[in-house]
C-alpha positions as a printed NumPy array, in Angstrom:
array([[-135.988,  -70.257,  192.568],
       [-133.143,  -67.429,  193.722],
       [-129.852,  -68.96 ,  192.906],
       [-127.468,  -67.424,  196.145],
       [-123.494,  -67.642,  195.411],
       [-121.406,  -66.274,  198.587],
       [-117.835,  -65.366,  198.552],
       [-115.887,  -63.324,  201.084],
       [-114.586,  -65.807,  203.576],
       [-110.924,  -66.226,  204.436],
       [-108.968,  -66.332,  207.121],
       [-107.617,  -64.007,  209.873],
       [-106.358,  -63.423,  213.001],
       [-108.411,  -62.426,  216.032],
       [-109.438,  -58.884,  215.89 ],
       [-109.917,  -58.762,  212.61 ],
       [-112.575,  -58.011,  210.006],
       [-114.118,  -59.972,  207.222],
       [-117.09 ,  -58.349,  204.783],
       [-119.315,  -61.699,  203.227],
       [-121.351,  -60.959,  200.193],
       [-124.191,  -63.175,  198.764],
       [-124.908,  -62.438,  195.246],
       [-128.908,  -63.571,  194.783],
       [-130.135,  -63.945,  191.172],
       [-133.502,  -63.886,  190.197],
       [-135.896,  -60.828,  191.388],
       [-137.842,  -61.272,  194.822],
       [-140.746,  -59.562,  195.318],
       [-143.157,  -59.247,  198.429],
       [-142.068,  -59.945,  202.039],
       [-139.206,  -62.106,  202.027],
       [-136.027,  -62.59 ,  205.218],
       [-132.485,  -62.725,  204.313],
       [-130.554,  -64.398,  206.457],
       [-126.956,  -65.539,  207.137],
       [-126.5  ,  -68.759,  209.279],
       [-122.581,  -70.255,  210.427],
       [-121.498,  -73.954,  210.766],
       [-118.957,  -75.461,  212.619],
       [-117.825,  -78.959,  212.578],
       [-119.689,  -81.529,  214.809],
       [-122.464,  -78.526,  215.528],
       [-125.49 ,  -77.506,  214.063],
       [-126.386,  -74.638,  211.758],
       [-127.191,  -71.856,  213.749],
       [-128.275,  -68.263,  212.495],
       [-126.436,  -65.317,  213.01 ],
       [-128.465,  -62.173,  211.601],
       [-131.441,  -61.857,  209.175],
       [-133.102,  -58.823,  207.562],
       [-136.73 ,  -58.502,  206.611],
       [-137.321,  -56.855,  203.056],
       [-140.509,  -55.725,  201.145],
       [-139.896,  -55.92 ,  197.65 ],
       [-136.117,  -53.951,  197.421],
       [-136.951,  -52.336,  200.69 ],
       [-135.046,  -53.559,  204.588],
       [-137.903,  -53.369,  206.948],
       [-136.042,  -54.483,  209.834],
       [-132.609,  -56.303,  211.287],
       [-132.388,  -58.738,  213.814],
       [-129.007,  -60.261,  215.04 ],
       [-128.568,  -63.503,  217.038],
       [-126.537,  -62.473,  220.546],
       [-123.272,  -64.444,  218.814],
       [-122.568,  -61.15 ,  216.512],
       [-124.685,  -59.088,  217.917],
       [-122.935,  -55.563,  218.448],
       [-119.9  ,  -57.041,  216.19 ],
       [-121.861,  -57.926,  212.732],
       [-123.819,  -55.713,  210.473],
       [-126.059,  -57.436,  208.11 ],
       [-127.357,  -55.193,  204.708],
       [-128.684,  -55.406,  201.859],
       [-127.773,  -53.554,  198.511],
       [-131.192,  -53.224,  196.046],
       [-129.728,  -52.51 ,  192.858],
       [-127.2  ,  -55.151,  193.078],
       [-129.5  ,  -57.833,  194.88 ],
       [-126.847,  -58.296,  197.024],
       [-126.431,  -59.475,  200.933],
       [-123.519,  -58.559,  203.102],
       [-122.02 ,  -59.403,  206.688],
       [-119.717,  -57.045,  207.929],
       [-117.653,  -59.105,  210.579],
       [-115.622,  -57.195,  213.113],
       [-113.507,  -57.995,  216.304],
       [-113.892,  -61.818,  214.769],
       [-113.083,  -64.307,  217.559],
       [-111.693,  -68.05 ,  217.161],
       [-115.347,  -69.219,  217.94 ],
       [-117.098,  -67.497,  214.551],
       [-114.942,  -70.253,  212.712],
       [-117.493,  -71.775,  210.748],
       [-118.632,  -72.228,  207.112],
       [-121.467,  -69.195,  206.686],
       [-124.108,  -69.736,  204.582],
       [-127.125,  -66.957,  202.754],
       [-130.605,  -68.214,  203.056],
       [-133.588,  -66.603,  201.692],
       [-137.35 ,  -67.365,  203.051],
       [-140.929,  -66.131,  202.103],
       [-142.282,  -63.246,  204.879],
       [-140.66 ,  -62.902,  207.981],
       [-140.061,  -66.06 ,  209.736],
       [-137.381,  -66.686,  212.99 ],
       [-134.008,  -67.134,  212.79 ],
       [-134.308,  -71.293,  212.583],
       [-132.423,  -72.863,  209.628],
       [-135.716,  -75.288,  209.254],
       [-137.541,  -72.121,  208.35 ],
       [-135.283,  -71.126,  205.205],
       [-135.546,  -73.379,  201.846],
       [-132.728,  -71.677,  199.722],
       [-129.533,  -71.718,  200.651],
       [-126.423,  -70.916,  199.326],
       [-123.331,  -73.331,  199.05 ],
       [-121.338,  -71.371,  202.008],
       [-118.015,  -69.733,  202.427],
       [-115.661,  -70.62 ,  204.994],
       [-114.493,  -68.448,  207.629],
       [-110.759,  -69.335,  209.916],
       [-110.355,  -67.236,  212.525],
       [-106.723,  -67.783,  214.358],
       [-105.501,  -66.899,  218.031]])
């Protein structure tokens, strides 16, 4: 099983810009989603954007309406990495985030992942 380590989180003000990576281990092959999902206390995991791959290569993005126009979700091959870029961050993304990995392309449900990461907390501050 892909091992997935994030780091990135942190906290900032409102406005501001966070970049989340997800460091995956192990080679995936086939049609697999990458995914990043958020958690805040008292609510449930919800996903924020996932990209399909084949083999090393992004087929498509999708992005739940929460950061849609305001995240970027990519992928870098030769690494076997997975990024969030996180712009104009609002006191609401305050969650921990968390990378998930499934087999083919499935929808953006957190029952529909089995690997997760550990997760990386984001603050956002007014």
């Amino acid at each position: 099983q892909v091992q997935l380590v994030e780091s990135g989180g942190g906290s900032v003000q409102a406005g501001g810009s966070l970049r989340l990576s997800c460091a995956a281990s192990g080679a995936m092959y086939g049609q697999y989603s990458m995914a990043w999902f958020r958690q805040a206390p008292g609510k449930e995991r919800e996903g924020v954007a996932r990209i399909l791959c084949e083999d090393y290569s992004v087929r498509d993005t999708y992005y739940a309406d929460s950061g849609k126009g305001r995240f970027t979700i990519s992928r870098d091959n030769a690494k076997n990495m997975l990024f969030l870029q996180m712009n104009s961050l609002k006191p609401e993304d305050t969650a921990n985030y968390y990378c998930a990995t499934a087999r083919g392309w499935v929808p953006l449900l957190a029952a529909n992942f089995h690997n997760w990461g550990q997760g990386t907390q984001v603050t956002v501050s007014s």
